[in-house]
Amino acid sequence: MARFRNKKKKVFVKPVVKKNQPSVDHITGNKIPKSFVFSRGKLPGPLRQLQMDLRKLMLPYTALNLKEKKRNSLKDFLNVAGPMGVTHFLILSKTATAPYLRVGRTPQGPTLTFKINEYSLAVDVAQSQLRPRCPQDLFQNPPLIVLSGFGSGDQHLKLTTIMFQNIFPAIDINTVKLSSCQRIVLLNYNKDTKLIDFRHYSIRLQPVGVSRRIRKIVQNHQVPDLRNLQDVSDFVTKAGYGSESEADDEAATVTLASDLGRINKASTKSAVKLQEIGPRMTLQLIKIEEGLCSGGVIFSEYGNGDGKKKPEKEDTKKQKDTDEDEEDINEDQENIEEDLEDDEED
């Protein structure tokens, strides 16, 4: 009797279409900066988590799952950066004294070296807050960059300003969408301590004069529990649950040019709320090099910058060679005189 074979049905697998990120902004026409965040040397656990937090901060124009190996050199990352359009490197390292962060422009520099005096991870910042806020769509757009205290006119501060301004995409105020402005990176330079406070915030808008309970009803699309109340007005005007935006400062309110969400309407006042999402760092600028992690020293916190270090070495070497040559000449002259005296005696 013939056997009937069970024919295996071929399962259709839909091909995964990878969306290539644009390399040029279609509105401004400028090249979109992209970055690699990786480490050099062995890092402890907290610094590895800081590396992941920095990758998340640089989204969406960074490699979130960048694979590193011990045998990879800086040249390997540089060879991959060109075809992928990567413009900046953020390199973490750890010495016996302190961790360091190097920010370099590919492929020819310059490179800024920062000493990380203090840092807090995004997890630590979230645990310190009563209501941490980090929605999933928060990292779909790049953050805005705000620099404070860098306008003293010094060369190293100008280079630091240009580096951080170019590490994030530029925006056009006339064409930017308010819905894309969800995060902000703040760098504040203290002239007295020469330290840079690095902060990362999420931006939230709340309509002025609307209580928190009304906002929850509009945003969550859920019917509140009114079983213990006589009327809906009791829910809205319940004691001890007033509006958070009623006591806001006028300087922190803006008038929207377009609708943003369900509760923030155009031509209405909304309060700007900033909530820190981390990571948090306190940086100190140590050195600026001309090339990518190499080249002449443009600035050094220890007083050997401005191109003086290498010329001094060269001048010292030249002077040393000159002194040695003079000594050799004097010795030769003495030897010649001794030979002449010996000849005369003979």
Short mmCIF file of C-alpha atoms in Angstrom, two decimals, residues 12-137:
data_model
loop_
_atom_site.label_atom_id
_atom_site.label_comp_id
_atom_site.label_asym_id
_atom_site.label_seq_id
_atom_site.Cartn_x
_atom_site.Cartn_y
_atom_site.Cartn_z
CA PHE A 12 6.79 32.58 3.75
CA VAL A 13 9.16 34.88 5.55
CA LYS A 14 8.73 38.52 4.82
CA PRO A 15 12.10 40.10 4.07
CA VAL A 16 13.29 42.69 6.49
CA VAL A 17 13.71 46.04 4.82
CA LYS A 18 16.42 48.10 6.43
CA LYS A 19 15.76 51.79 6.39
CA ASN A 20 18.95 53.61 5.59
CA GLN A 21 19.40 56.80 7.55
CA PRO A 22 19.79 59.92 5.41
CA SER A 23 23.25 61.46 5.32
CA VAL A 24 22.03 64.94 4.32
CA ASP A 25 19.20 66.96 5.85
CA HIS A 26 16.55 67.44 3.15
CA ILE A 27 15.52 70.81 4.59
CA THR A 28 18.80 72.53 5.49
CA GLY A 29 20.99 70.61 3.02
CA ASN A 30 23.70 70.15 5.65
CA LYS A 31 25.47 66.88 6.31
CA ILE A 32 23.99 65.03 9.28
CA PRO A 33 26.67 64.27 11.90
CA LYS A 34 26.93 60.66 13.05
CA SER A 35 28.98 59.20 15.86
CA PHE A 36 30.64 56.10 17.29
CA VAL A 37 30.81 55.66 21.08
CA PHE A 38 33.38 53.05 22.12
CA SER A 39 36.12 52.42 24.67
CA ARG A 40 39.85 51.94 24.69
CA GLY A 41 41.16 49.49 27.26
CA LYS A 42 39.25 47.64 29.93
CA LEU A 43 36.39 49.50 31.63
CA PRO A 44 34.70 48.68 34.95
CA GLY A 45 30.98 47.95 35.06
CA PRO A 46 29.73 51.49 35.84
CA LEU A 47 31.77 53.01 33.01
CA ARG A 48 30.43 50.41 30.58
CA GLN A 49 26.92 51.44 31.58
CA LEU A 50 27.94 55.08 31.07
CA GLN A 51 29.07 54.11 27.57
CA MET A 52 25.63 52.65 26.82
CA ASP A 53 23.97 55.78 28.25
CA LEU A 54 26.08 57.97 25.94
CA ARG A 55 25.11 55.82 22.96
CA LYS A 56 21.47 56.22 23.87
CA LEU A 57 21.96 59.97 24.26
CA MET A 58 23.46 60.22 20.75
CA LEU A 59 20.51 58.43 19.13
CA PRO A 60 19.28 58.15 16.43
CA TYR A 61 22.50 58.93 14.51
CA THR A 62 24.83 56.52 16.31
CA ALA A 63 25.56 52.79 16.45
CA LEU A 64 23.65 51.61 19.53
CA ASN A 65 24.86 47.99 19.27
CA LEU A 66 28.43 48.64 18.13
CA LYS A 67 30.54 45.51 18.64
CA GLU A 68 34.04 45.97 20.01
CA LYS A 69 36.93 43.53 20.27
CA LYS A 70 40.21 43.76 22.10
CA ARG A 71 42.23 43.53 18.91
CA ASN A 72 40.38 46.44 17.28
CA SER A 73 42.55 49.50 16.88
CA LEU A 74 41.59 53.12 16.28
CA LYS A 75 42.45 52.62 12.61
CA ASP A 76 39.79 49.87 12.34
CA PHE A 77 37.06 52.21 13.56
CA LEU A 78 38.36 54.92 11.25
CA ASN A 79 38.20 52.62 8.21
CA VAL A 80 34.55 51.79 8.96
CA ALA A 81 33.62 55.39 9.77
CA GLY A 82 34.24 56.69 6.25
CA PRO A 83 31.74 54.53 4.30
CA MET A 84 29.13 54.91 7.07
CA GLY A 85 29.38 58.70 7.19
CA VAL A 86 30.54 58.82 10.82
CA THR A 87 31.88 62.26 11.69
CA HIS A 88 32.71 62.03 15.41
CA PHE A 89 34.24 59.57 17.89
CA LEU A 90 33.43 59.52 21.62
CA ILE A 91 36.09 57.39 23.31
CA LEU A 92 35.97 56.34 26.97
CA SER A 93 39.07 55.16 28.82
CA LYS A 94 40.15 54.52 32.41
CA THR A 95 43.49 55.08 34.08
CA ALA A 96 44.62 54.43 37.62
CA THR A 97 43.63 57.96 38.66
CA ALA A 98 40.42 58.84 36.75
CA PRO A 99 38.21 58.05 33.73
CA TYR A 100 38.59 60.13 30.57
CA LEU A 101 36.38 61.06 27.62
CA ARG A 102 37.88 61.97 24.25
CA VAL A 103 35.74 63.67 21.61
CA GLY A 104 37.34 63.65 18.17
CA ARG A 105 36.41 64.74 14.67
CA THR A 106 37.07 62.21 11.93
CA PRO A 107 39.22 61.72 10.01
CA GLN A 108 41.79 64.43 10.81
CA GLY A 109 40.80 65.84 14.19
CA PRO A 110 40.93 67.84 16.35
CA THR A 111 40.54 65.80 19.55
CA LEU A 112 39.35 67.13 22.92
CA THR A 113 40.32 65.18 26.04
CA PHE A 114 38.13 65.58 29.13
CA LYS A 115 38.71 64.25 32.60
CA ILE A 116 35.49 62.90 34.14
CA ASN A 117 35.56 64.16 37.72
CA GLU A 118 32.04 62.95 38.58
CA TYR A 119 29.29 61.08 36.78
CA SER A 120 25.85 59.62 37.42
CA LEU A 121 24.18 56.97 35.29
CA ALA A 122 20.69 57.30 33.82
CA VAL A 123 19.50 54.59 36.21
CA ASP A 124 20.72 56.56 39.22
CA VAL A 125 18.98 59.71 37.99
CA ALA A 126 15.70 57.82 37.45
CA GLN A 127 15.85 56.23 40.92
CA SER A 128 16.26 59.63 42.55
CA GLN A 129 13.02 60.94 40.99
CA LEU A 130 9.49 60.45 42.28
CA ARG A 131 7.98 60.11 38.80
CA PRO A 132 10.71 59.28 36.25
CA ARG A 133 9.68 59.93 32.67
CA CYS A 134 11.29 58.19 29.69
CA PRO A 135 8.81 57.25 26.93
CA GLN A 136 9.84 54.96 24.07
CA ASP A 137 9.62 57.58 21.34
#
